[in-house]
Amino acid sequence: VRQRTEAPERRRGDLVDAALAIVADKGVTRLTVDEVVARAEVAKGTFYLYFRSKEQLITALQDRFVDDLTALQRAELDQIDAGDWLGRLLRWMESSLRGYLAHARLHDALFHHSQHGHEADPAVNSHAAVLVEILEAGTAAGDFALSTPRTAAVLLYNTMHGTAHYLVEQNEKNPDVVEAVIAESLDLCRRYVSGT
Amino acid sequence: VRQRTEAPERRRGDLVDAALAIVADKGVTRLTVDEVVARAEVAKGTFYLYFRSKEQLITALQDRFVDDLTALQRAELDQIDAGDWLGRLLRWMESSLRGYLAHARLHDALFHHSQHGHEADPAVNSHAAVLVEILEAGTAAGDFALSTPRTAAVLLYNTMHGTAHYLVEQNEKNPDVVEAVIAESLDLCRRYVSGT
DNA sequence: ACCTGAACACCGTTCAAGT
DNA sequence: ACCTGAACACCGTTCAAGT
C-alpha cells in the first residue's frame, strides 16, 4: 500500500480546496466525501482524520466564506472618514449587497441547501404578495412615500422573515425582548414608508 | 401478501400526516422514508406512488405551511379598516412575526436544514458585528435616532441578507434592476436611522 | 504519527410480483 | 388499479492493518 505523508495543515488545505471546487460546481447536497478525497488524492479514511463529518466540513467552509467577506468589507469601511456614521452605514449596506452578488455562485452553493429558498418573490410567495398589495395601494392612496412599492416589499419582507427566524433561532423566551424587537420592526416600517 | 386499498387522497393524507409528525419531532434531515411508511402503515414502495421523491414531499410540506399561514393572516388583515394602509402594513409585519414565532418549531424543522443558520446574531456573525459597531457609535454621536441600536442591527442585517439572497435567486442580470434595489436599500437605511 | 481502503450501516429508489 | 417488500445503488463512517 502506497502512502505519502504531508504536513497536516497542507493535507487539510488540500481537502478544503477540493471541497470548495466541488461545492461551487454542484452544491452542498451533491458533494460526496468520495469525490472530495478523489480530488485531493487521498484515501477515504484520511478525510476523517481531518474532519469529524461531512457536516463539519461544510460548516468550516461557510465560516471561512463569511470571514473572508467580512475582512474585505472592513477594509472598505476604513476608507470612510471617521465620524461619518451615516456614510459608514450606507457603505456597509452597499458593499454587503455587492459582495454577496459578486460571490453569488459560491454563496448560494454553500448556504442554499434546498431549492425552495423561501423566496421573497411575490410571484411565488403568497405571503410576500400580500405585502405588495398593501404597499402599492398605500402608495397609490398617497399614504406612503415609496418610489417602487414592489422593491420596498422585497426589503420589508426580508426584514420580517430574517428577524422572525432570528428570534426563533435565539429561542427567545423573554417576552420583553420579543416585544421590543416587534416594536422596533414596526418603527422601521413607519419611518421607511413615511419618507423623509 | 396482505394488501389494503384506500382512497388515494386518504393514503396521501396519511403519508403527509406521518411526515409532518416526524419533521416536527426531528427535522427534515433526519426524516427517513422508512419512518414515514412505518408510521403511515404502508409498504415502502407505496410512498413512491404518491411522491416522486423525499425532496418533493418536503417541498409539499413547506408549501402547505406557507399557504396555511397566509390564509390566517389574510383573515387578520381583513379586520383593518379599508383605506388604512399604514394600519395594514403594521398589522402585516406584526402578525407575520407573531405567526412565525407561534409556529416556530415546525417552521424551523421545515425550513432550517443546517444548524448553521446564517444567524443575525452579532455574537457569532462578525459581519453583523460590524453593523452593530456602526449603529452604536452613530447613535452615541447623535447622528442616528435609534432607541436600541443592537435590535436595529438585527433588522438591517436581515434586510440586507435576505435582499442579497433574493437578487441572487432571481439570477438578476439586469444592472438597472440591481442598482434600483441597492438604491432602495440605502433609502431604507437613511429613512430608518434618521427617525421621524 | 499518519495514512490506507475494504467493510459496514443506512437509506433513497426501483421493480417484478401480488391482490 | 393499487399495493407489496426484496433488491439495488449510493454514500457517510469506521477500523484493523500498513508504513
XYZ file of C-alpha atoms (C1' of nucleotides) in Angstrom:
430
model
C 0.000 0.000 0.000
C 1.479 3.264 -1.164
C 1.477 6.093 1.341
C 2.513 9.710 1.355
C 2.890 11.802 4.457
C 2.306 15.531 4.170
C 2.307 18.367 6.615
C -1.094 18.129 8.320
C -2.128 21.725 7.528
C -1.333 21.116 3.918
C -3.406 17.931 3.794
C -6.263 19.750 5.383
C -5.888 22.600 2.933
C -5.979 20.156 0.026
C -9.237 18.724 1.303
C -10.745 22.175 1.776
C -9.693 23.262 -1.703
C -11.142 20.133 -3.247
C -14.386 20.590 -1.340
C -14.703 24.245 -2.347
C -14.291 23.389 -6.010
C -16.941 20.697 -5.800
C -19.399 22.820 -3.825
C -19.028 25.683 -6.295
C -19.707 23.234 -9.081
C -22.633 21.211 -7.787
C -23.700 22.486 -4.395
C -23.522 21.203 -0.858
C -26.086 18.443 -1.215
C -24.445 16.713 -4.131
C -20.947 16.902 -2.715
C -19.740 13.463 -1.674
C -16.811 12.545 0.514
C -15.777 10.130 -2.232
C -15.378 12.974 -4.671
C -13.527 15.158 -2.186
C -10.925 12.514 -1.427
C -10.583 11.596 -5.101
C -9.884 15.201 -5.975
C -7.498 15.665 -3.050
C -5.865 12.337 -3.945
C -6.092 10.767 -0.515
C -7.827 7.693 0.819
C -11.368 7.944 2.089
C -10.364 7.312 5.678
C -7.962 10.224 5.608
C -10.879 12.622 5.346
C -11.963 11.581 8.827
C -8.548 12.342 10.275
C -9.157 15.991 9.443
C -12.920 16.419 9.739
C -15.335 14.844 12.141
C -18.026 14.598 9.458
C -19.169 15.918 6.127
C -21.362 18.337 8.020
C -18.426 19.777 9.916
C -16.562 20.319 6.666
C -19.478 22.322 5.277
C -19.638 24.448 8.411
C -15.917 25.142 8.136
C -16.356 26.273 4.528
C -19.255 28.531 5.480
C -17.335 30.117 8.321
C -14.388 30.773 6.053
C -16.624 32.385 3.459
C -18.194 34.791 5.946
C -14.831 35.633 7.487
C -13.279 36.376 4.100
C -16.126 38.644 3.107
C -16.047 40.469 6.417
C -12.332 41.114 6.107
C -12.818 42.607 2.646
C -15.569 44.786 3.935
C -13.686 46.104 6.916
C -11.032 47.346 4.534
C -13.672 49.209 2.559
C -15.218 50.713 5.644
C -11.862 52.033 6.773
C -11.840 54.339 3.759
C -14.766 56.312 5.183
C -13.986 59.369 7.285
C -14.062 58.669 10.983
C -17.194 60.194 12.428
C -19.267 59.880 9.263
C -21.582 57.263 10.656
C -24.294 57.554 8.070
C -21.631 57.165 5.416
C -20.366 54.040 7.112
C -23.851 52.599 7.406
C -24.622 53.211 3.748
C -21.266 51.765 2.762
C -21.895 48.707 4.911
C -25.247 48.084 3.231
C -23.956 48.669 -0.284
C -20.749 46.696 -0.019
C -22.575 43.818 1.654
C -25.090 43.591 -1.145
C -22.415 43.901 -3.818
C -20.173 41.442 -2.021
C -22.865 38.812 -1.902
C -23.732 39.381 -5.527
C -20.113 39.156 -6.595
C -19.734 35.824 -4.843
C -23.245 34.735 -5.571
C -22.434 31.341 -7.012
C -20.341 30.185 -4.102
C -22.596 31.793 -1.550
C -25.627 30.075 -2.938
C -23.850 26.772 -3.264
C -22.696 26.984 0.344
C -25.794 28.215 2.090
C -28.731 27.413 -0.103
C -29.394 23.766 0.699
C -32.815 23.259 -0.751
C -34.023 24.751 -3.990
C -37.112 26.123 -2.309
C -35.391 29.100 -0.746
C -38.305 30.832 0.870
C -38.122 33.325 -1.908
C -39.122 36.901 -1.369
C -40.537 36.857 -4.857
C -44.205 37.844 -4.650
C -44.842 35.850 -7.825
C -44.281 32.599 -5.950
C -44.700 33.615 -2.322
C -48.277 34.439 -1.479
C -47.168 35.829 1.844
C -44.984 38.432 0.150
C -47.758 39.092 -2.348
C -49.985 40.396 0.433
C -47.317 42.914 1.319
C -47.028 44.096 -2.278
C -50.758 44.738 -2.364
C -50.577 46.872 0.764
C -47.588 48.886 -0.336
C -48.943 49.523 -3.826
C -52.370 50.539 -2.592
C -50.957 52.738 0.154
C -48.633 54.448 -2.287
C -51.435 54.992 -4.785
C -53.526 56.477 -1.998
C -50.713 58.863 -1.174
C -50.219 57.457 2.317
C -46.753 56.047 1.595
C -43.811 57.839 0.057
C -42.369 54.931 -1.906
C -40.921 55.205 -5.383
C -41.073 51.457 -6.088
C -43.518 49.605 -3.842
C -42.552 46.221 -5.255
C -38.919 46.680 -4.330
C -39.923 48.074 -0.952
C -41.932 44.885 -0.429
C -38.860 42.743 -1.052
C -36.903 44.740 1.518
C -39.591 44.650 4.190
C -40.392 41.010 3.587
C -36.792 40.121 4.208
C -36.627 42.317 7.268
C -39.588 40.439 8.652
C -38.590 36.943 7.663
C -34.996 37.174 8.771
C -35.958 38.773 12.038
C -38.565 36.138 12.791
C -36.017 33.480 12.050
C -33.532 35.210 14.309
C -35.973 35.249 17.214
C -36.733 31.589 16.753
C -33.071 30.719 16.495
C -32.234 32.573 19.688
C -35.004 30.571 21.283
C -36.054 33.821 22.819
C -38.404 33.180 25.717
C -38.283 36.593 27.309
C -41.473 38.376 26.248
C -39.861 41.773 26.820
C -37.200 41.061 24.243
C -39.721 39.728 21.753
C -41.945 42.760 22.216
C -39.008 45.133 21.857
C -37.988 43.546 18.564
C -41.547 43.696 17.269
C -41.889 47.324 18.310
C -38.635 48.187 16.575
C -39.798 46.415 13.424
C -42.975 48.452 13.380
C -40.900 51.577 13.851
C -38.781 50.681 10.868
C -41.947 50.264 8.785
C -43.336 53.607 9.876
C -40.160 55.550 9.289
C -39.461 53.893 5.967
C -42.820 54.373 4.331
C -43.270 57.913 5.605
C -40.183 59.151 3.752
C -38.004 61.990 4.919
C -49.029 -10.706 0.952
C -51.675 -8.731 2.751
C -52.942 -5.632 0.995
C -55.348 -2.840 1.767
C -56.700 -0.450 -0.809
C -57.676 3.020 0.354
C -58.966 6.076 -1.396
C -55.855 7.652 -2.929
C -56.345 11.083 -1.300
C -56.613 9.401 2.038
C -53.415 7.418 1.526
C -51.640 10.555 0.505
C -53.010 12.368 3.523
C -51.784 9.604 5.805
C -48.298 9.942 4.392
C -48.334 13.728 4.773
C -49.567 13.473 8.351
C -46.885 10.951 9.215
C -44.204 13.103 7.615
C -45.353 16.244 9.447
C -45.203 14.486 12.784
C -41.703 13.237 12.104
C -40.416 16.561 10.800
C -41.794 18.381 13.827
C -40.036 15.853 16.001
C -36.609 15.535 14.423
C -36.322 17.874 11.460
C -36.144 17.468 7.727
C -32.672 15.979 7.567
C -33.331 13.120 9.933
C -36.677 12.199 8.429
C -36.429 8.886 6.577
C -38.834 7.358 4.113
C -38.645 4.188 6.193
C -40.044 6.012 9.185
C -42.757 7.746 7.173
C -44.085 4.495 5.723
C -43.840 2.727 9.071
C -45.902 5.451 10.696
C -48.411 5.531 7.845
C -48.512 1.718 7.898
C -47.840 1.195 4.211
C -45.067 -0.520 2.303
C -42.019 1.432 1.283
C -42.839 1.277 -2.405
C -46.226 2.867 -1.771
C -44.526 6.107 -0.853
C -43.291 6.428 -4.421
C -46.773 6.030 -5.809
C -47.669 9.320 -4.135
C -44.433 11.303 -4.163
C -41.721 11.452 -6.747
C -39.023 11.697 -4.079
C -38.346 12.568 -0.471
C -37.410 16.040 -1.666
C -40.766 16.563 -3.332
C -42.523 15.540 -0.120
C -40.602 18.188 1.822
C -41.465 20.846 -0.739
C -45.126 19.911 -0.490
C -44.989 20.263 3.306
C -43.285 23.653 3.039
C -45.822 24.947 0.543
C -48.682 23.846 2.762
C -47.129 25.605 5.757
C -46.767 28.914 3.938
C -50.265 28.681 2.483
C -51.814 27.972 5.873
C -50.048 30.894 7.488
C -51.008 33.241 4.680
C -54.644 32.271 4.958
C -54.617 33.002 8.685
C -53.032 36.336 8.057
C -55.422 37.435 5.357
C -58.226 36.931 7.819
C -56.462 39.183 10.313
C -55.797 41.853 7.729
C -59.441 41.951 6.764
C -60.233 43.298 10.222
C -58.444 46.540 9.443
C -60.469 49.410 8.037
C -60.273 49.656 4.286
C -58.116 52.626 3.376
C -55.933 52.429 6.490
C -52.829 51.370 4.645
C -50.329 52.115 7.363
C -52.508 50.115 9.727
C -52.486 47.214 7.302
C -48.727 47.392 6.853
C -48.091 47.412 10.584
C -50.534 44.552 11.062
C -48.844 42.582 8.310
C -45.462 42.994 9.952
C -46.695 42.190 13.425
C -48.858 39.212 12.578
C -46.114 37.768 10.388
C -43.591 37.942 13.181
C -46.033 36.526 15.708
C -47.195 33.856 13.296
C -43.690 32.626 12.723
C -42.957 32.651 16.427
C -46.117 30.751 17.227
C -45.220 28.056 14.739
C -41.542 28.298 15.394
C -40.869 24.636 15.969
C -42.474 23.421 12.782
C -41.177 26.336 10.779
C -37.647 25.706 11.868
C -37.953 21.993 11.362
C -39.262 22.523 7.849
C -37.012 25.253 6.567
C -33.911 25.230 8.647
C -31.885 22.429 7.085
C -28.487 23.036 8.560
C -27.843 24.117 12.108
C -25.639 26.962 10.949
C -28.476 29.270 10.047
C -26.575 32.326 8.975
C -27.562 33.875 12.220
C -28.081 37.571 12.520
C -26.607 37.310 15.987
C -23.652 39.700 16.209
C -22.131 37.454 18.850
C -21.439 34.762 16.273
C -21.603 36.654 12.991
C -18.696 39.022 12.547
C -20.431 40.559 9.581
C -23.382 41.604 11.689
C -20.996 42.733 14.433
C -19.591 45.418 12.138
C -23.091 46.794 11.707
C -23.648 46.900 15.451
C -20.486 48.941 15.876
C -21.652 51.477 13.311
C -25.147 51.830 14.710
C -23.991 52.134 18.294
C -21.327 54.698 17.510
C -23.639 56.695 15.262
C -26.323 56.717 17.911
C -23.857 57.758 20.595
C -22.680 60.573 18.337
C -26.259 61.740 17.938
C -26.300 61.089 14.175
C -28.877 58.293 14.411
C -32.213 58.363 16.187
C -32.279 54.744 17.342
C -33.527 53.611 20.710
C -31.871 50.176 20.556
C -29.001 50.032 18.073
C -28.472 46.314 18.619
C -32.023 45.489 17.655
C -31.806 47.885 14.741
C -28.729 45.977 13.587
C -30.651 42.719 13.564
C -33.357 44.290 11.415
C -30.995 45.890 8.934
C -28.771 42.850 8.738
C -31.748 40.758 7.757
C -32.927 43.345 5.268
C -29.529 43.179 3.642
C -29.008 39.458 3.761
C -32.444 38.485 2.547
C -32.357 41.030 -0.216
C -28.952 39.903 -1.430
C -30.204 36.358 -1.445
C -33.270 37.420 -3.357
C -31.203 39.088 -6.060
C -29.017 36.039 -6.405
C -32.003 33.747 -6.526
C -33.681 35.759 -9.250
C -30.401 35.438 -11.117
C -30.831 39.101 -11.807
C -28.541 40.128 -14.657
C -30.110 43.484 -15.455
C -27.848 46.113 -13.856
C -30.702 48.603 -13.737
C -32.733 46.330 -11.506
C -29.768 45.590 -9.258
C -28.959 49.267 -8.919
C -32.575 50.124 -8.176
C -32.721 47.565 -5.373
C -29.459 48.815 -3.903
C -30.650 52.413 -4.072
C -33.885 51.485 -2.351
C -31.961 49.653 0.371
C -29.866 52.729 1.032
C -33.031 54.787 1.181
C -34.462 52.455 3.769
C -31.312 52.881 5.875
C -31.425 56.654 5.627
C -35.082 56.953 6.483
C -34.893 54.443 9.298
C -31.934 55.862 11.181
C -32.998 59.463 10.782
C -36.220 58.878 12.703
C -39.426 60.793 12.129
C 2.254 9.686 13.736
C -0.018 9.465 9.529
C -2.320 7.014 6.003
C -4.952 3.238 3.552
C -9.126 1.008 1.600
C -12.117 -2.749 2.487
C -16.122 -3.426 5.181
C -20.243 -1.800 7.357
C -24.536 0.551 8.018
C -28.033 3.292 6.433
C -31.318 4.963 3.373
C -33.469 6.644 -1.131
C -35.350 4.458 -5.180
C -36.921 0.763 -8.292
C -39.496 -3.109 -9.971
C -41.225 -7.757 -10.563
C -44.758 -9.963 -8.374
C -49.049 -9.987 -5.795
C -54.432 -8.908 -4.988
C -55.748 -0.022 -10.285
C -53.373 -0.215 -6.133
C -50.081 -2.200 -3.156
C -46.010 -5.019 -1.520
C -41.199 -5.710 0.072
C -36.979 -7.623 -1.510
C -33.181 -5.985 -4.108
C -30.218 -2.373 -5.678
C -27.270 1.590 -5.585
C -25.141 5.087 -3.226
C -22.680 7.195 0.303
C -21.191 8.542 5.173
C -18.369 6.457 8.677
C -15.300 3.124 10.979
C -11.302 0.352 11.868
C -7.778 -3.183 11.508
C -3.736 -3.198 9.064
C 0.059 -0.873 6.751
C 4.449 2.482 6.534
